[in-house]
């Protein structure tokens, strides 16, 4: 855990504790001062900037972004009143706190002091744009010609050429983030796929997600029926068994638990049938559709592949349907590691809120619930093991193969030639463009935006 994650989680725990004690409105404006007293060495340039960042992070916990602040003197207690009244804005789901942005230099390749001006000069020969020359026995790069391809880095025997990154921009697979005229980061939400890679990559914690914690905690406090819809990727996030974790969720304030893996079983069955239907009608390809960041990337950046994206709903969507039928008046909360699920849930009438694994961990810590010490909560309808593996890379393909092979064996049906995109980046986006044109082999492509699958999501506790 790095310092940014530690601070974020400490703040969540404090926020939840104060909420349930009934003291949050009275104390919330003191939290930044108490967490960053003048007697301690500041993390940033000064204690006042540390406090400002905590203030804006508290705003994000209540669903507000710094972009909405029109009066800097407005108290956090007033934002809390708005959040409790449902007047917070959770769209877009990401927010950039310009106060915290370091204004890093643009990503570029540069020559370090390790350059010895060697006789071979492989960097000069490797550059496709003739951007490198040797001046005074040292390689220099002409910025007007350099395309940051990194070929000079690869051939330098002294590792003297290095890449100076802009972490958030380098992490974005679709070019949705970059610097504005003031040198601070901006997100282009017309291009953003909400994968959360920038959120995880920013070392200054300046990119924040707009939380829905207030709505969830308020529903619990008011005694409403609150159902936890738990993503399959939760399996390795907490100590103990899944049955012990479900017991912890009951203690934390959830009325009942729905395994989203049960929805994954339905996704598997429908996606297998859809694959056969598509192949029968002559389609060359079908891709998975359970990852909302991938579906958003297809729509916004790879229009040629959209006709090949499965129309089967995600496991969350199916789990929401099951939960809404069984508990029509309940507050339904999806719990997972994904920021893009917040975006998907906004369009799903069967999901009221999304809680991340980080927020769930903070809830358990705030209530001092030790998962591993609890008696297991029996599962009324346990999900199949293959459905719980949905959250791991290759898990979707394996589930479909198992569905076809064990449940519906039929040698007359077309065979699946599965391929995998294990994490979206600029290279894999270009590969998917080739798949759309039929230039790469395979008739089923499983796409996960996060490396390793959902288990590698931006709001995971354990990666």
XYZ file of C-alpha atoms in Angstrom:
463
model
C 0.000 0.000 0.000
C 1.437 3.389 -0.946
C 0.911 6.660 0.904
C -1.875 7.849 -1.422
C -3.865 4.645 -0.860
C -3.213 4.750 2.891
C -4.466 8.323 3.200
C -7.518 7.625 1.062
C -8.489 4.635 3.194
C -7.816 6.384 6.509
C -10.109 9.207 5.407
C -12.843 6.766 4.387
C -12.682 5.019 7.771
C -12.862 8.312 9.656
C -15.753 9.497 7.469
C -17.775 6.310 8.068
C -17.093 6.262 11.822
C -18.216 9.871 12.209
C -21.284 9.219 10.032
C -22.584 6.362 12.164
C -21.747 8.119 15.433
C -23.884 11.055 14.299
C -20.992 13.509 14.648
C -19.998 13.889 10.992
C -21.820 17.136 10.279
C -20.357 18.745 13.381
C -16.813 17.459 12.871
C -16.302 17.134 9.116
C -14.686 20.557 8.701
C -12.159 19.692 11.409
C -11.057 16.412 9.861
C -8.398 17.939 7.508
C -6.920 19.951 10.403
C -6.862 16.982 12.769
C -5.357 14.633 10.173
C -2.673 17.178 9.194
C -1.687 19.163 12.316
C 0.993 21.851 12.046
C 3.221 19.854 14.376
C 3.766 17.181 11.709
C 5.951 17.479 8.632
C 3.766 18.090 5.567
C 3.601 15.544 2.750
C 3.259 18.196 0.064
C 4.813 21.658 -0.014
C 3.005 22.836 3.115
C 0.436 21.723 5.648
C -2.196 23.963 4.064
C -1.976 22.152 0.744
C -2.201 18.837 2.580
C -5.388 20.050 4.244
C -6.808 21.363 0.992
C -6.329 17.950 -0.618
C -8.105 16.263 2.299
C -10.946 18.756 1.924
C -11.387 17.950 -1.764
C -11.107 14.234 -1.089
C -13.903 14.560 1.464
C -15.946 16.380 -1.172
C -15.337 13.459 -3.547
C -16.478 11.024 -0.828
C -19.737 12.970 -0.792
C -20.052 12.845 -4.585
C -18.751 16.325 -5.420
C -15.845 17.324 -7.623
C -13.572 20.322 -7.173
C -14.868 21.527 -10.544
C -18.214 22.319 -8.887
C -16.752 24.517 -6.170
C -17.894 28.097 -6.770
C -17.258 29.360 -3.244
C -14.029 28.270 -1.545
C -15.358 29.380 1.841
C -18.282 26.976 1.693
C -18.086 24.509 4.570
C -17.909 20.734 4.096
C -20.918 20.430 6.412
C -22.992 22.243 3.779
C -21.864 19.789 1.096
C -22.857 16.958 3.436
C -26.350 18.430 3.792
C -26.656 18.524 0.004
C -25.369 14.947 -0.312
C -27.863 13.653 2.246
C -30.632 15.400 0.342
C -29.512 13.677 -2.860
C -28.217 16.898 -4.410
C -24.718 15.597 -5.101
C -23.563 14.978 -8.639
C -21.980 11.627 -9.403
C -21.539 12.245 -13.133
C -18.898 12.153 -14.459
C -17.619 9.482 -12.123
C -14.051 10.826 -12.181
C -12.869 14.245 -11.057
C -9.512 16.020 -11.366
C -8.394 18.031 -8.345
C -6.205 20.716 -9.925
C -4.872 21.736 -6.493
C -3.257 18.314 -6.163
C -1.988 18.034 -9.743
C 1.795 18.398 -9.830
C 1.799 19.670 -13.391
C 4.289 16.993 -14.427
C 6.357 17.530 -17.570
C 5.027 16.002 -20.760
C 6.017 12.403 -21.379
C 9.243 12.341 -23.383
C 12.483 10.475 -24.058
C 15.674 12.142 -22.855
C 19.406 11.507 -22.663
C 20.736 11.185 -19.110
C 24.189 11.923 -17.732
C 25.118 8.271 -18.212
C 25.739 8.870 -21.928
C 29.445 8.314 -22.753
C 29.299 9.245 -26.430
C 30.282 5.747 -27.508
C 31.869 5.032 -30.880
C 29.081 2.701 -32.053
C 26.362 5.334 -31.595
C 23.481 2.832 -32.001
C 20.942 5.453 -30.916
C 21.704 7.579 -33.974
C 21.203 4.638 -36.337
C 18.036 3.424 -34.605
C 16.146 6.721 -34.757
C 13.583 6.639 -37.601
C 13.311 10.447 -37.660
C 17.005 11.380 -37.501
C 16.253 13.220 -34.274
C 19.491 12.198 -32.526
C 22.907 13.726 -33.074
C 26.144 13.586 -31.100
C 27.283 16.996 -29.891
C 30.446 17.367 -27.809
C 30.682 13.588 -27.374
C 27.140 13.282 -26.051
C 23.884 12.274 -27.722
C 21.244 14.980 -27.970
C 17.610 14.715 -29.051
C 15.886 17.254 -31.269
C 12.452 17.621 -29.673
C 10.939 18.974 -32.889
C 11.666 15.663 -34.635
C 11.363 13.099 -31.807
C 8.214 10.937 -31.804
C 8.979 9.254 -28.461
C 9.092 5.799 -30.065
C 11.757 4.616 -27.622
C 13.896 2.809 -30.200
C 16.961 4.700 -29.023
C 16.246 3.525 -25.451
C 16.129 -0.080 -26.580
C 19.559 -0.042 -28.261
C 21.610 2.077 -25.829
C 24.162 -0.263 -24.199
C 24.523 2.038 -21.166
C 20.765 2.545 -20.593
C 21.578 6.226 -20.818
C 18.383 7.142 -22.653
C 15.314 7.121 -20.455
C 11.625 7.917 -20.665
C 10.359 10.715 -18.459
C 6.682 9.802 -18.068
C 3.472 11.701 -17.483
C 1.979 8.821 -15.452
C -1.719 9.491 -15.944
C -1.395 10.177 -19.666
C 0.829 7.147 -20.234
C -1.663 4.915 -18.387
C -4.683 5.982 -20.447
C -5.292 3.502 -23.286
C -7.413 5.892 -25.362
C -5.727 9.296 -25.092
C -8.490 10.793 -22.945
C -6.223 12.627 -20.526
C -3.627 15.326 -21.033
C -2.493 18.746 -19.883
C -4.487 21.931 -20.329
C -3.111 25.385 -21.053
C -2.380 25.903 -17.353
C -0.194 22.792 -17.269
C -2.702 20.859 -15.153
C -4.323 17.620 -16.177
C -7.704 17.545 -17.902
C -9.901 14.558 -18.754
C -11.741 14.586 -22.062
C -14.956 12.850 -21.046
C -15.984 12.455 -24.673
C -13.061 10.036 -25.005
C -12.891 8.630 -21.442
C -13.876 4.971 -20.918
C -13.798 5.195 -17.084
C -11.268 2.367 -16.760
C -9.646 4.108 -13.778
C -6.075 3.571 -14.956
C -5.304 7.283 -14.508
C -6.842 7.150 -11.014
C -4.424 4.415 -10.026
C -1.417 5.860 -11.867
C -1.421 9.435 -10.498
C 1.304 9.564 -7.794
C -0.164 12.780 -6.359
C -3.665 11.317 -5.940
C -5.092 14.254 -7.897
C -7.573 12.115 -9.841
C -10.519 11.170 -7.670
C -13.689 9.146 -8.055
C -17.028 10.528 -6.955
C -18.251 8.190 -4.240
C -21.805 7.134 -3.438
C -21.017 6.307 0.183
C -23.426 8.847 1.663
C -26.457 7.292 -0.038
C -25.453 3.784 1.071
C -24.672 4.731 4.688
C -27.845 6.787 4.966
C -29.986 3.878 3.751
C -28.391 1.635 6.383
C -28.844 4.233 9.115
C -32.511 4.659 8.222
C -33.073 0.904 8.565
C -33.877 0.309 4.921
C -33.434 -3.080 3.302
C -29.995 -2.844 1.692
C -28.845 -5.733 -0.509
C -25.145 -6.283 -1.249
C -24.535 -7.528 -4.794
C -20.992 -8.864 -4.476
C -18.745 -9.176 -7.539
C -16.878 -12.464 -8.149
C -13.544 -10.635 -7.800
C -14.100 -10.284 -4.045
C -12.794 -13.798 -3.388
C -9.161 -12.846 -2.703
C -9.743 -9.364 -1.311
C -10.316 -10.187 2.349
C -8.952 -12.822 4.751
C -11.096 -15.848 5.496
C -13.656 -17.656 3.375
C -16.378 -16.190 1.201
C -18.899 -17.484 3.765
C -17.133 -15.558 6.549
C -17.095 -12.430 4.402
C -20.843 -12.689 3.859
C -21.297 -12.912 7.631
C -19.234 -9.711 7.906
C -21.462 -7.975 5.360
C -24.508 -8.781 7.492
C -22.783 -7.304 10.551
C -21.822 -4.227 8.557
C -25.464 -3.390 7.851
C -26.474 -5.253 4.695
C -29.806 -7.065 4.913
C -28.917 -9.800 2.449
C -26.232 -10.774 -0.068
C -26.485 -11.636 -3.742
C -23.506 -13.298 -5.418
C -23.019 -11.579 -8.759
C -21.399 -14.853 -9.839
C -24.971 -16.134 -10.168
C -25.432 -13.441 -12.778
C -22.182 -14.627 -14.383
C -23.774 -18.056 -14.826
C -26.572 -16.411 -16.810
C -24.117 -14.322 -18.829
C -22.188 -17.490 -19.676
C -25.272 -19.371 -20.905
C -26.570 -16.468 -22.998
C -23.168 -15.561 -24.421
C -22.552 -19.168 -25.506
C -25.881 -19.263 -27.345
C -25.233 -15.866 -28.898
C -21.835 -17.046 -30.151
C -23.410 -20.000 -31.988
C -26.139 -17.783 -33.456
C -23.577 -15.280 -34.730
C -21.339 -17.951 -36.249
C -24.378 -19.548 -37.911
C -25.286 -16.289 -39.607
C -21.734 -15.811 -40.871
C -20.139 -13.406 -38.409
C -16.354 -13.654 -38.304
C -16.032 -12.592 -34.688
C -17.687 -11.999 -31.336
C -16.148 -10.256 -28.331
C -17.126 -10.432 -24.679
C -19.269 -7.673 -23.194
C -19.008 -8.035 -19.408
C -16.343 -5.305 -18.974
C -18.035 -1.861 -19.149
C -14.756 -0.040 -19.824
C -14.168 -2.286 -22.849
C -17.715 -1.737 -24.173
C -17.231 2.024 -23.788
C -13.864 1.804 -25.578
C -15.468 -0.050 -28.490
C -18.237 2.526 -28.864
C -15.961 5.543 -28.634
C -12.735 4.410 -30.260
C -13.235 1.258 -32.344
C -16.551 1.743 -34.180
C -15.731 -1.060 -36.640
C -15.810 -3.629 -33.835
C -19.126 -2.527 -32.286
C -21.215 -4.938 -34.444
C -19.122 -7.809 -33.083
C -19.473 -6.951 -29.378
C -21.784 -9.395 -27.608
C -25.219 -8.013 -26.742
C -25.409 -10.234 -23.646
C -25.842 -8.196 -20.428
C -23.108 -8.216 -17.799
C -23.235 -10.360 -14.645
C -24.092 -7.210 -12.650
C -27.102 -6.570 -14.887
C -28.416 -10.117 -14.471
C -27.768 -10.060 -10.714
C -29.649 -6.775 -10.528
C -32.638 -8.330 -12.268
C -32.656 -11.267 -9.841
C -32.306 -8.976 -6.821
C -34.993 -6.547 -7.984
C -37.437 -9.431 -8.419
C -36.692 -10.926 -4.995
C -36.446 -7.579 -3.156
C -38.470 -5.004 -5.131
C -38.308 -2.309 -2.436
C -34.684 -2.791 -1.418
C -31.692 -0.524 -1.978
C -29.411 -2.512 -4.263
C -25.644 -1.950 -3.919
C -23.111 -3.472 -6.314
C -19.741 -4.069 -4.619
C -16.671 -4.420 -6.841
C -13.238 -3.071 -7.764
C -14.322 -1.117 -10.835
C -14.855 2.591 -11.507
C -16.511 1.880 -14.861
C -19.246 -0.028 -13.009
C -20.360 3.299 -11.554
C -20.974 4.461 -15.106
C -22.764 1.214 -16.047
C -24.941 1.341 -12.928
C -26.146 4.852 -13.780
C -27.900 3.323 -16.784
C -29.224 0.258 -14.922
C -32.561 0.701 -13.081
C -31.816 -2.394 -10.990
C -28.674 -1.000 -9.341
C -29.002 1.946 -6.962
C -25.413 2.426 -5.790
C -21.897 1.137 -6.392
C -19.456 0.555 -3.542
C -15.794 -0.239 -4.197
C -13.716 -2.842 -2.387
C -11.745 0.008 -0.823
C -14.971 1.479 0.551
C -16.151 -1.918 1.801
C -12.793 -2.429 3.524
C -13.185 0.986 5.158
C -16.734 0.105 6.288
C -15.549 -3.127 7.920
C -12.598 -1.339 9.546
C -14.807 1.508 10.796
C -17.138 -1.018 12.429
C -14.167 -3.064 13.721
C -15.361 -6.241 12.013
C -12.697 -8.949 11.816
C -13.737 -11.194 8.920
C -11.519 -14.150 9.752
C -12.882 -14.441 13.297
C -16.522 -14.798 12.241
C -18.656 -17.900 11.934
C -19.352 -18.671 8.282
C -22.654 -17.505 6.789
C -24.116 -20.411 4.747
C -24.833 -19.589 1.121
C -28.420 -20.284 0.125
C -27.569 -20.436 -3.577
C -23.798 -20.813 -4.030
C -22.474 -19.960 -7.477
C -20.577 -22.381 -9.665
C -16.791 -22.230 -9.387
C -16.380 -21.270 -13.054
C -18.660 -18.254 -12.490
C -16.516 -17.073 -9.601
C -13.517 -17.230 -11.938
C -15.248 -14.750 -14.266
C -13.250 -11.967 -12.644
C -9.898 -13.352 -13.779
C -8.391 -12.978 -17.220
C -9.466 -15.911 -19.440
C -12.275 -16.669 -16.957
C -15.058 -15.685 -19.351
C -13.711 -17.894 -22.130
C -13.176 -20.812 -19.766
C -16.728 -20.461 -18.453
C -18.177 -20.510 -21.981
C -16.040 -23.507 -22.954
C -17.226 -25.342 -19.859
C -20.848 -24.430 -20.615
C -20.520 -25.762 -24.152
C -18.485 -28.836 -23.312
C -20.283 -30.045 -20.210
C -23.809 -28.720 -20.534
C -24.485 -28.699 -24.257
C -22.027 -30.927 -26.118
C -22.636 -30.800 -29.856
C -19.930 -31.653 -32.375
C -21.919 -30.104 -35.212
C -21.567 -26.618 -33.767
C -18.643 -24.321 -34.667
C -15.582 -24.469 -32.463
C -14.468 -21.507 -30.421
C -11.035 -20.159 -31.311
C -10.621 -17.906 -28.286
C -8.161 -15.019 -27.979
C -7.487 -12.742 -25.025
C -6.852 -9.052 -24.459
C -5.434 -9.008 -20.942
C -5.655 -5.302 -20.159
C -6.382 -2.392 -22.469
C -3.493 -0.201 -23.574
C -2.712 1.636 -26.775
C -1.168 -1.442 -28.346
C -4.137 -3.698 -27.570
C -6.587 -1.043 -28.834
C -4.742 -1.176 -32.178
C -4.888 -4.988 -32.116
C -8.648 -4.837 -31.632
C -8.932 -2.609 -34.684
C -7.216 -5.383 -36.653
C -9.597 -7.993 -35.196
C -12.504 -5.862 -36.389
C -11.145 -5.964 -39.942
C -10.649 -9.744 -39.825
C -6.875 -9.434 -40.069
C -6.100 -11.511 -36.972
C -7.091 -15.139 -36.221
C -9.760 -16.050 -33.693
C -13.541 -15.935 -33.618
C -14.051 -15.088 -29.928
C -12.060 -12.349 -28.187
C -12.302 -11.905 -24.442
C -11.443 -8.309 -23.505
C -10.640 -7.114 -20.002
C -9.672 -3.474 -19.451
C -7.631 -4.332 -16.341
C -4.558 -6.522 -16.458
C -5.400 -9.855 -14.839
C -9.125 -9.171 -15.189
C -11.445 -7.527 -12.649
C -9.166 -8.725 -9.841
C -6.731 -6.051 -11.040
C -9.341 -3.292 -10.862
C -8.360 0.235 -9.802
C -10.226 0.028 -6.476
C -9.022 -3.407 -5.408
C -7.537 -3.930 -1.975
C -5.266 -6.790 -3.067
C -3.700 -7.011 -6.532
